[in-house]
């Protein structure tokens, strides 16, 4: 077995199974991708269901690999999380989004908030807040232009530390959204205690909402609970007019999904932005 320069953990060996080999290959490709800044951001708009106005845009990372083309986050995010590389990639994503917002402002667009996904691993990074503030200051952005999406599992790790980070984010003026709501097993009490603004209802509850009365009952309950706690609700994965009508009827506030647009490159999401007429 030979010790690799770039890999702390491993010895190449006959007995090493192919999963482990693939993992290492992938890790090395990802290290190169980080160095060469091969991660790009697609954007998906979301809309107010009552007024039909654009409410915000979610940033969704892609990996532009020279050989394979555009790769979905479902493939590489788990590896980035397992190796801790997500912290570096997350920092790059925050910068890309802030640079994009600055560009839209300079071009005279009336911008809306952009939502950035934060992985639980990244959330526990000691430099997260510093990285965020540096990017916001470099591009001279008002923090009210940025939403952070965190999943329920983020809450479950270190509750006190999570509370502190969220508090600081809120104090700085950022908006907090809970992603994939309903899929974790977190207690509902944190919704009351934690400084959060939006609840994103997981797309698994939206898919069959017009047919499955259980899903409809769950979504109904989530929305009324959220409203009692003064949280806005966002339904993700809306593809059909009928789902949209059902969610409007259930008084969901905001909708996102292929019905309006898939995630698209920055220049394509610009068609949803208006010009700021005061400029
Ligand atoms: P997510 O944050 O729950 O994002 C929603 C996913 O649903 C996205 O997949 C989006 O493209 C997809 N989607 C949107 N509308 C529809 C629809 O109408 N129908 C269906 N079937 N799907 C829809 P995507 O872009 O492949 O991202 C997958 C996951 O990867 C995300 O789930 C998020 O957990 C993670 N991810 C994406 N970007 C980032 C990032 O920048 N940082 C981190 N940490 N995670 C990210
Ligand atoms: Ca999300
Ligand atoms: Ca989600
Ligand atoms: Ca998800």
Tab-separated table of N, CA and C in Angstrom, residues 36-183:
chain	number	residue	atom	x	y	z
A	36	UNK	N	-10.387	25.203	-8.655
A	36	UNK	CA	-10.668	25.846	-9.956
A	36	UNK	C	-11.990	26.602	-9.983
A	37	UNK	N	-12.661	26.674	-8.839
A	37	UNK	CA	-13.948	27.374	-8.728
A	37	UNK	C	-14.938	26.906	-9.790
A	38	UNK	N	-15.174	25.577	-9.806
A	38	UNK	CA	-16.097	25.010	-10.793
A	38	UNK	C	-17.548	24.988	-10.329
A	39	UNK	N	-17.809	25.474	-9.113
A	39	UNK	CA	-19.195	25.480	-8.641
A	39	UNK	C	-19.898	26.725	-9.141
A	40	UNK	N	-21.114	26.519	-9.647
A	40	UNK	CA	-21.898	27.640	-10.153
A	40	UNK	C	-23.247	27.624	-9.437
A	41	UNK	N	-23.971	28.705	-9.550
A	41	UNK	CA	-25.246	28.803	-8.849
A	41	UNK	C	-26.371	28.996	-9.856
A	42	UNK	N	-27.415	28.159	-9.724
A	42	UNK	CA	-28.647	28.365	-10.465
A	42	UNK	C	-29.641	29.045	-9.537
A	43	UNK	N	-30.652	29.652	-10.122
A	43	UNK	CA	-31.604	30.428	-9.332
A	43	UNK	C	-33.037	30.012	-9.677
A	44	UNK	N	-33.860	29.838	-8.631
A	44	UNK	CA	-35.269	29.491	-8.857
A	44	UNK	C	-36.149	30.496	-8.113
A	45	UNK	N	-37.048	31.167	-8.851
A	45	UNK	CA	-37.875	32.200	-8.220
A	45	UNK	C	-39.000	31.600	-7.371
A	46	UNK	N	-39.478	32.356	-6.397
A	46	UNK	CA	-40.705	31.975	-5.683
A	46	UNK	C	-41.634	33.180	-5.553
A	47	UNK	N	-42.931	32.893	-5.488
A	47	UNK	CA	-43.938	33.932	-5.703
A	47	UNK	C	-44.982	33.988	-4.588
A	48	UNK	N	-45.467	35.188	-4.336
A	48	UNK	CA	-46.585	35.398	-3.427
A	48	UNK	C	-47.846	34.831	-4.088
A	49	UNK	N	-48.537	33.923	-3.401
A	49	UNK	CA	-49.676	33.245	-4.032
A	49	UNK	C	-50.911	34.154	-4.128
A	50	UNK	N	-50.943	35.203	-3.333
A	50	UNK	CA	-52.101	36.101	-3.385
A	50	UNK	C	-51.909	37.178	-4.443
A	51	UNK	N	-50.721	37.820	-4.419
A	51	UNK	CA	-50.488	38.955	-5.324
A	51	UNK	C	-49.776	38.529	-6.614
A	52	UNK	N	-49.274	37.305	-6.656
A	52	UNK	CA	-48.499	36.776	-7.800
A	52	UNK	C	-47.169	37.475	-7.985
A	53	UNK	N	-46.776	38.318	-7.021
A	53	UNK	CA	-45.490	39.008	-7.154
A	53	UNK	C	-44.315	38.107	-6.791
A	54	UNK	N	-43.183	38.425	-7.396
A	54	UNK	CA	-41.939	37.720	-7.053
A	54	UNK	C	-41.554	38.075	-5.612
A	55	UNK	N	-41.370	37.044	-4.785
A	55	UNK	CA	-41.035	37.290	-3.367
A	55	UNK	C	-39.554	37.079	-3.096
A	56	UNK	N	-38.937	36.196	-3.868
A	56	UNK	CA	-37.533	35.898	-3.636
A	56	UNK	C	-37.045	34.880	-4.644
A	57	UNK	N	-35.760	34.530	-4.498
A	57	UNK	CA	-35.108	33.608	-5.425
A	57	UNK	C	-34.224	32.671	-4.602
A	58	UNK	N	-34.331	31.368	-4.852
A	58	UNK	CA	-33.447	30.441	-4.132
A	58	UNK	C	-32.201	30.149	-4.969
A	59	UNK	N	-31.044	30.172	-4.306
A	59	UNK	CA	-29.775	29.835	-4.949
A	59	UNK	C	-29.523	28.339	-4.786
A	60	UNK	N	-29.306	27.636	-5.892
A	60	UNK	CA	-29.081	26.185	-5.848
A	60	UNK	C	-27.780	25.860	-6.584
A	61	UNK	N	-26.860	25.252	-5.863
A	61	UNK	CA	-25.527	25.042	-6.417
A	61	UNK	C	-25.530	23.934	-7.478
A	62	UNK	N	-24.632	24.059	-8.449
A	62	UNK	CA	-24.361	23.036	-9.456
A	62	UNK	C	-22.849	22.928	-9.597
A	63	UNK	N	-22.399	21.772	-10.043
A	63	UNK	CA	-20.974	21.587	-10.311
A	63	UNK	C	-20.806	21.449	-11.814
A	64	UNK	N	-20.047	22.368	-12.384
A	64	UNK	CA	-19.807	22.335	-13.825
A	64	UNK	C	-18.493	21.612	-14.078
A	65	UNK	N	-18.614	20.304	-14.336
A	65	UNK	CA	-17.433	19.471	-14.545
A	65	UNK	C	-17.145	19.406	-16.038
A	66	UNK	N	-15.861	19.571	-16.388
A	66	UNK	CA	-15.503	19.635	-17.817
A	66	UNK	C	-15.910	18.359	-18.558
A	67	UNK	N	-15.759	17.199	-17.899
A	67	UNK	CA	-16.085	15.938	-18.573
A	67	UNK	C	-17.576	15.615	-18.537
A	68	UNK	N	-18.168	15.742	-17.349
A	68	UNK	CA	-19.551	15.265	-17.193
A	68	UNK	C	-20.609	16.330	-17.413
A	69	UNK	N	-20.220	17.602	-17.522
A	69	UNK	CA	-21.226	18.648	-17.654
A	69	UNK	C	-21.751	19.089	-16.299
A	70	UNK	N	-23.021	19.479	-16.261
A	70	UNK	CA	-23.564	20.030	-15.017
A	70	UNK	C	-24.059	18.914	-14.095
A	71	UNK	N	-23.523	18.889	-12.872
A	71	UNK	CA	-23.833	17.826	-11.913
A	71	UNK	C	-24.699	18.384	-10.789
A	72	UNK	N	-25.732	17.590	-10.399
A	72	UNK	CA	-26.685	18.012	-9.376
A	72	UNK	C	-26.100	17.906	-7.970
A	73	UNK	N	-26.565	18.756	-7.063
A	73	UNK	CA	-26.040	18.746	-5.691
A	73	UNK	C	-26.308	17.439	-4.944
A	74	UNK	N	-27.383	16.753	-5.304
A	74	UNK	CA	-27.675	15.474	-4.646
A	74	UNK	C	-26.517	14.493	-4.741
A	75	UNK	N	-25.697	14.617	-5.796
A	75	UNK	CA	-24.561	13.729	-6.015
A	75	UNK	C	-23.362	14.123	-5.148
A	76	UNK	N	-23.081	15.423	-5.056
A	76	UNK	CA	-21.809	15.803	-4.422
A	76	UNK	C	-21.949	16.441	-3.047
A	77	UNK	N	-23.103	16.988	-2.707
A	77	UNK	CA	-23.245	17.618	-1.373
A	77	UNK	C	-22.972	16.611	-0.248
A	78	UNK	N	-23.513	15.377	-0.316
A	78	UNK	CA	-23.218	14.436	0.772
A	78	UNK	C	-21.718	14.196	0.963
A	79	UNK	N	-20.960	14.150	-0.138
A	79	UNK	CA	-19.511	13.936	-0.021
A	79	UNK	C	-18.831	15.177	0.546
A	80	UNK	N	-19.294	16.337	0.107
A	80	UNK	CA	-18.728	17.578	0.660
A	80	UNK	C	-18.997	17.668	2.154
A	81	UNK	N	-20.166	17.177	2.575
A	81	UNK	CA	-20.498	17.230	4.010
A	81	UNK	C	-19.651	16.248	4.797
A	82	UNK	N	-19.524	15.048	4.253
A	82	UNK	CA	-18.779	14.009	4.955
A	82	UNK	C	-17.305	14.379	5.119
A	83	UNK	N	-16.757	15.094	4.136
A	83	UNK	CA	-15.339	15.440	4.175
A	83	UNK	C	-15.104	16.815	4.815
A	84	UNK	N	-16.185	17.530	5.096
A	84	UNK	CA	-16.034	18.874	5.658
A	84	UNK	C	-15.756	19.933	4.601
A	85	UNK	N	-15.594	19.494	3.335
A	85	UNK	CA	-15.301	20.451	2.260
A	85	UNK	C	-16.462	21.417	2.009
A	86	UNK	N	-17.637	21.069	2.510
A	86	UNK	CA	-18.813	21.928	2.326
A	86	UNK	C	-18.573	23.321	2.890
A	87	UNK	N	-17.700	23.409	3.910
A	87	UNK	CA	-17.442	24.734	4.490
A	87	UNK	C	-16.817	25.662	3.452
A	88	UNK	N	-15.839	25.133	2.707
A	88	UNK	CA	-15.169	25.940	1.690
A	88	UNK	C	-16.119	26.221	0.519
A	89	UNK	N	-16.835	25.181	0.075
A	89	UNK	CA	-17.762	25.378	-1.043
A	89	UNK	C	-18.876	26.341	-0.630
A	90	UNK	N	-19.357	26.187	0.589
A	90	UNK	CA	-20.403	27.078	1.093
A	90	UNK	C	-19.957	28.530	1.070
A	91	UNK	N	-18.687	28.740	1.447
A	91	UNK	CA	-18.132	30.098	1.418
A	91	UNK	C	-18.113	30.631	-0.014
A	92	UNK	N	-17.724	29.768	-0.967
A	92	UNK	CA	-17.724	30.205	-2.374
A	92	UNK	C	-19.139	30.556	-2.840
A	93	UNK	N	-20.118	29.750	-2.407
A	93	UNK	CA	-21.504	29.991	-2.831
A	93	UNK	C	-22.009	31.331	-2.288
A	94	UNK	N	-21.711	31.594	-1.022
A	94	UNK	CA	-22.135	32.872	-0.418
A	94	UNK	C	-21.548	34.043	-1.210
A	95	UNK	N	-20.283	33.909	-1.601
A	95	UNK	CA	-19.636	34.989	-2.366
A	95	UNK	C	-20.258	35.158	-3.750
A	96	UNK	N	-20.518	34.020	-4.403
A	96	UNK	CA	-21.106	34.084	-5.749
A	96	UNK	C	-22.461	34.802	-5.692
A	97	UNK	N	-23.268	34.434	-4.690
A	97	UNK	CA	-24.611	35.032	-4.571
A	97	UNK	C	-24.508	36.531	-4.267
A	98	UNK	N	-23.609	36.896	-3.354
A	98	UNK	CA	-23.467	38.318	-3.010
A	98	UNK	C	-22.979	39.126	-4.215
A	99	UNK	N	-22.035	38.548	-4.969
A	99	UNK	CA	-21.541	39.230	-6.160
A	99	UNK	C	-22.676	39.424	-7.175
A	100	UNK	N	-23.518	38.395	-7.308
A	100	UNK	CA	-24.647	38.464	-8.240
A	100	UNK	C	-25.644	39.545	-7.819
A	101	UNK	N	-25.954	39.580	-6.521
A	101	UNK	CA	-26.889	40.606	-6.028
A	101	UNK	C	-26.334	42.004	-6.314
A	102	UNK	N	-25.046	42.192	-6.062
A	102	UNK	CA	-24.421	43.496	-6.320
A	102	UNK	C	-24.532	43.847	-7.800
A	103	UNK	N	-24.304	42.852	-8.659
A	103	UNK	CA	-24.384	43.105	-10.101
A	103	UNK	C	-25.804	43.512	-10.511
A	104	UNK	N	-26.807	42.800	-9.975
A	104	UNK	CA	-28.193	43.162	-10.296
A	104	UNK	C	-28.515	44.577	-9.819
A	105	UNK	N	-28.054	44.920	-8.620
A	105	UNK	CA	-28.303	46.275	-8.107
A	105	UNK	C	-27.654	47.310	-9.022
A	106	UNK	N	-26.408	47.056	-9.417
A	106	UNK	CA	-25.697	48.006	-10.265
A	106	UNK	C	-26.337	48.125	-11.648
A	107	UNK	N	-26.991	47.034	-12.089
A	107	UNK	CA	-27.652	47.072	-13.398
A	107	UNK	C	-29.017	47.741	-13.312
A	108	UNK	N	-29.420	48.128	-12.099
A	108	UNK	CA	-30.688	48.838	-11.942
A	108	UNK	C	-31.901	47.953	-11.709
A	109	UNK	N	-31.685	46.695	-11.410
A	109	UNK	CA	-32.828	45.833	-11.119
A	109	UNK	C	-33.391	46.108	-9.735
A	110	UNK	N	-34.678	45.928	-9.611
A	110	UNK	CA	-35.310	45.946	-8.307
A	110	UNK	C	-35.160	44.536	-7.757
A	111	UNK	N	-34.176	44.341	-6.896
A	111	UNK	CA	-33.871	42.976	-6.473
A	111	UNK	C	-34.817	42.504	-5.377
A	112	UNK	N	-34.907	41.202	-5.247
A	112	UNK	CA	-35.666	40.563	-4.170
A	112	UNK	C	-34.665	39.722	-3.366
A	113	UNK	N	-35.020	39.310	-2.153
A	113	UNK	CA	-34.077	38.509	-1.372
A	113	UNK	C	-33.699	37.200	-2.064
A	114	UNK	N	-32.450	36.803	-1.880
A	114	UNK	CA	-31.971	35.518	-2.395
A	114	UNK	C	-31.751	34.574	-1.210
A	115	UNK	N	-32.280	33.358	-1.323
A	115	UNK	CA	-32.178	32.366	-0.249
A	115	UNK	C	-31.002	31.438	-0.507
A	116	UNK	N	-30.150	31.302	0.495
A	116	UNK	CA	-28.960	30.448	0.410
A	116	UNK	C	-29.138	29.252	1.337
A	117	UNK	N	-28.923	28.049	0.829
A	117	UNK	CA	-29.014	26.833	1.650
A	117	UNK	C	-27.742	26.664	2.479
A	118	UNK	N	-27.913	26.411	3.764
A	118	UNK	CA	-26.760	26.150	4.635
A	118	UNK	C	-26.847	24.725	5.149
A	119	UNK	N	-25.803	23.953	4.910
A	119	UNK	CA	-25.787	22.585	5.420
A	119	UNK	C	-25.509	22.610	6.923
A	120	UNK	N	-26.006	21.604	7.669
A	120	UNK	CA	-25.760	21.566	9.117
A	120	UNK	C	-24.267	21.598	9.459
A	121	UNK	N	-23.438	20.973	8.626
A	121	UNK	CA	-21.994	20.969	8.857
A	121	UNK	C	-21.436	22.387	8.742
A	122	UNK	N	-21.884	23.071	7.708
A	122	UNK	CA	-21.455	24.449	7.479
A	122	UNK	C	-21.945	25.350	8.605
A	123	UNK	N	-23.126	25.057	9.091
A	123	UNK	CA	-23.714	25.872	10.151
A	123	UNK	C	-22.872	25.824	11.416
A	124	UNK	N	-22.185	24.703	11.629
A	124	UNK	CA	-21.359	24.554	12.822
A	124	UNK	C	-19.946	25.093	12.629
A	125	UNK	N	-19.652	25.623	11.428
A	125	UNK	CA	-18.327	26.189	11.189
A	125	UNK	C	-18.143	27.453	12.025
A	126	UNK	N	-17.000	27.547	12.683
A	126	UNK	CA	-16.767	28.694	13.568
A	126	UNK	C	-16.614	29.988	12.774
A	127	UNK	N	-16.347	29.890	11.469
A	127	UNK	CA	-16.140	31.114	10.681
A	127	UNK	C	-17.373	31.522	9.876
A	128	UNK	N	-18.487	30.783	10.037
A	128	UNK	CA	-19.659	31.057	9.191
A	128	UNK	C	-20.087	32.526	9.242
A	129	UNK	N	-20.303	33.038	10.446
A	129	UNK	CA	-20.800	34.417	10.553
A	129	UNK	C	-19.805	35.424	9.980
A	130	UNK	N	-18.533	35.160	10.224
A	130	UNK	CA	-17.491	36.044	9.705
A	130	UNK	C	-17.492	36.000	8.167
A	131	UNK	N	-17.577	34.790	7.606
A	131	UNK	CA	-17.607	34.651	6.138
A	131	UNK	C	-18.791	35.424	5.550
A	132	UNK	N	-19.932	35.291	6.195
A	132	UNK	CA	-21.140	35.953	5.703
A	132	UNK	C	-20.975	37.478	5.763
A	133	UNK	N	-20.518	37.962	6.900
A	133	UNK	CA	-20.395	39.421	7.053
A	133	UNK	C	-19.360	39.987	6.089
A	134	UNK	N	-18.271	39.228	5.867
A	134	UNK	CA	-17.255	39.694	4.925
A	134	UNK	C	-17.816	39.850	3.516
A	135	UNK	N	-18.608	38.858	3.102
A	135	UNK	CA	-19.166	38.898	1.739
A	135	UNK	C	-20.159	40.048	1.609
A	136	UNK	N	-21.008	40.202	2.632
A	136	UNK	CA	-22.021	41.254	2.589
A	136	UNK	C	-21.366	42.640	2.566
A	137	UNK	N	-20.265	42.773	3.311
A	137	UNK	CA	-19.585	44.069	3.341
A	137	UNK	C	-18.822	44.322	2.046
A	138	UNK	N	-18.159	43.270	1.543
A	138	UNK	CA	-17.411	43.446	0.296
A	138	UNK	C	-18.324	43.951	-0.824
A	139	UNK	N	-19.548	43.400	-0.900
A	139	UNK	CA	-20.437	43.782	-2.000
A	139	UNK	C	-21.469	44.824	-1.569
A	140	UNK	N	-21.274	45.392	-0.391
A	140	UNK	CA	-22.130	46.478	0.119
A	140	UNK	C	-23.609	46.151	-0.014
A	141	UNK	N	-24.004	45.064	0.642
A	141	UNK	CA	-25.396	44.619	0.560
A	141	UNK	C	-26.094	44.811	1.898
A	142	UNK	N	-27.377	45.111	1.831
A	142	UNK	CA	-28.211	45.113	3.028
A	142	UNK	C	-28.539	43.648	3.367
A	143	UNK	N	-28.270	43.208	4.606
A	143	UNK	CA	-28.568	41.811	4.957
A	143	UNK	C	-30.024	41.419	4.728
A	144	UNK	N	-30.927	42.391	4.626
A	144	UNK	CA	-32.328	42.018	4.368
A	144	UNK	C	-32.516	41.450	2.962
A	145	UNK	N	-31.449	41.443	2.156
A	145	UNK	CA	-31.519	40.831	0.820
A	145	UNK	C	-31.128	39.355	0.853
A	146	UNK	N	-30.818	38.832	2.040
A	146	UNK	CA	-30.374	37.439	2.103
A	146	UNK	C	-31.181	36.639	3.116
A	147	UNK	N	-31.627	35.463	2.653
A	147	UNK	CA	-32.351	34.510	3.494
A	147	UNK	C	-31.437	33.298	3.677
A	148	UNK	N	-31.394	32.736	4.874
A	148	UNK	CA	-30.667	31.484	5.055
A	148	UNK	C	-31.655	30.353	5.289
A	149	UNK	N	-31.528	29.303	4.479
A	149	UNK	CA	-32.384	28.124	4.635
A	149	UNK	C	-31.621	27.058	5.403
A	150	UNK	N	-32.190	26.645	6.522
A	150	UNK	CA	-31.561	25.571	7.305
A	150	UNK	C	-32.588	24.455	7.492
A	151	UNK	N	-32.106	23.237	7.637
A	151	UNK	CA	-33.034	22.116	7.805
A	151	UNK	C	-33.241	21.815	9.284
A	152	UNK	N	-34.263	21.031	9.562
A	152	UNK	CA	-34.587	20.693	10.941
A	152	UNK	C	-33.417	20.018	11.651
A	153	UNK	N	-32.611	19.257	10.900
A	153	UNK	CA	-31.512	18.541	11.554
A	153	UNK	C	-30.485	19.500	12.149
A	154	UNK	N	-30.398	20.705	11.605
A	154	UNK	CA	-29.479	21.700	12.166
A	154	UNK	C	-29.833	22.005	13.627
A	155	UNK	N	-31.130	22.032	13.916
A	155	UNK	CA	-31.590	22.337	15.273
A	155	UNK	C	-31.219	21.246	16.266
A	156	UNK	N	-31.168	20.026	15.732
A	156	UNK	CA	-31.068	18.887	16.625
A	156	UNK	C	-29.679	18.699	17.202
A	157	UNK	N	-28.658	19.339	16.576
A	157	UNK	CA	-27.309	19.033	17.027
A	157	UNK	C	-26.948	19.718	18.342
A	158	UNK	N	-26.597	20.953	18.278
A	158	UNK	CA	-26.277	21.653	19.519
A	158	UNK	C	-27.267	22.797	19.647
A	159	UNK	N	-28.280	22.591	20.454
A	159	UNK	CA	-29.404	23.515	20.470
A	159	UNK	C	-28.987	24.916	20.911
A	160	UNK	N	-28.170	24.983	21.936
A	160	UNK	CA	-27.764	26.298	22.446
A	160	UNK	C	-26.917	27.049	21.422
A	161	UNK	N	-25.973	26.331	20.790
A	161	UNK	CA	-25.104	26.971	19.800
A	161	UNK	C	-25.919	27.416	18.583
A	162	UNK	N	-26.864	26.576	18.162
A	162	UNK	CA	-27.717	26.928	17.034
A	162	UNK	C	-28.503	28.200	17.342
A	163	UNK	N	-29.043	28.243	18.546
A	163	UNK	CA	-29.809	29.424	18.951
A	163	UNK	C	-28.952	30.691	18.841
A	164	UNK	N	-27.716	30.604	19.339
A	164	UNK	CA	-26.808	31.754	19.317
A	164	UNK	C	-26.555	32.236	17.895
A	165	UNK	N	-26.257	31.295	16.991
A	165	UNK	CA	-25.947	31.675	15.602
A	165	UNK	C	-27.175	32.313	14.941
A	166	UNK	N	-28.334	31.711	15.162
A	166	UNK	CA	-29.557	32.258	14.559
A	166	UNK	C	-29.842	33.655	15.101
A	167	UNK	N	-29.640	33.814	16.397
A	167	UNK	CA	-29.864	35.115	17.031
A	167	UNK	C	-28.965	36.179	16.378
A	168	UNK	N	-27.697	35.814	16.201
A	168	UNK	CA	-26.764	36.770	15.582
A	168	UNK	C	-27.153	37.090	14.143
A	169	UNK	N	-27.592	36.062	13.429
A	169	UNK	CA	-28.029	36.301	12.045
A	169	UNK	C	-29.218	37.254	12.019
A	170	UNK	N	-30.183	36.988	12.894
A	170	UNK	CA	-31.377	37.845	12.957
A	170	UNK	C	-31.006	39.270	13.348
A	171	UNK	N	-30.120	39.396	14.351
A	171	UNK	CA	-29.720	40.731	14.799
A	171	UNK	C	-29.030	41.505	13.677
A	172	UNK	N	-28.300	40.782	12.831
A	172	UNK	CA	-27.616	41.440	11.716
A	172	UNK	C	-28.590	41.801	10.592
A	173	UNK	N	-29.816	41.271	10.628
A	173	UNK	CA	-30.822	41.642	9.634
A	173	UNK	C	-31.120	40.594	8.582
A	174	UNK	N	-30.580	39.394	8.738
A	174	UNK	CA	-30.868	38.319	7.779
A	174	UNK	C	-32.210	37.660	8.104
A	175	UNK	N	-32.761	36.967	7.131
A	175	UNK	CA	-34.021	36.244	7.304
A	175	UNK	C	-33.710	34.751	7.397
A	176	UNK	N	-34.467	34.033	8.249
A	176	UNK	CA	-34.215	32.604	8.449
A	176	UNK	C	-35.426	31.790	8.006
A	177	UNK	N	-35.140	30.745	7.252
A	177	UNK	CA	-36.191	29.893	6.731
A	177	UNK	C	-35.895	28.439	7.108
A	178	UNK	N	-36.902	27.703	7.545
A	178	UNK	CA	-36.687	26.277	7.833
A	178	UNK	C	-37.083	25.476	6.606
A	179	UNK	N	-36.113	24.734	6.082
A	179	UNK	CA	-36.274	23.998	4.829
A	179	UNK	C	-36.796	22.588	5.094
A	180	UNK	N	-37.421	22.000	4.114
A	180	UNK	CA	-37.861	20.594	4.176
A	180	UNK	C	-38.712	20.333	5.411
A	181	UNK	N	-39.515	21.298	5.794
A	181	UNK	CA	-40.253	21.151	7.053
A	181	UNK	C	-41.202	19.951	6.982
A	182	UNK	N	-41.207	19.188	8.055
A	182	UNK	CA	-42.095	18.028	8.143
A	182	UNK	C	-41.383	16.709	7.914
A	183	UNK	N	-40.123	16.765	7.442
A	183	UNK	CA	-39.420	15.515	7.148
A	183	UNK	C	-38.500	15.080	8.283
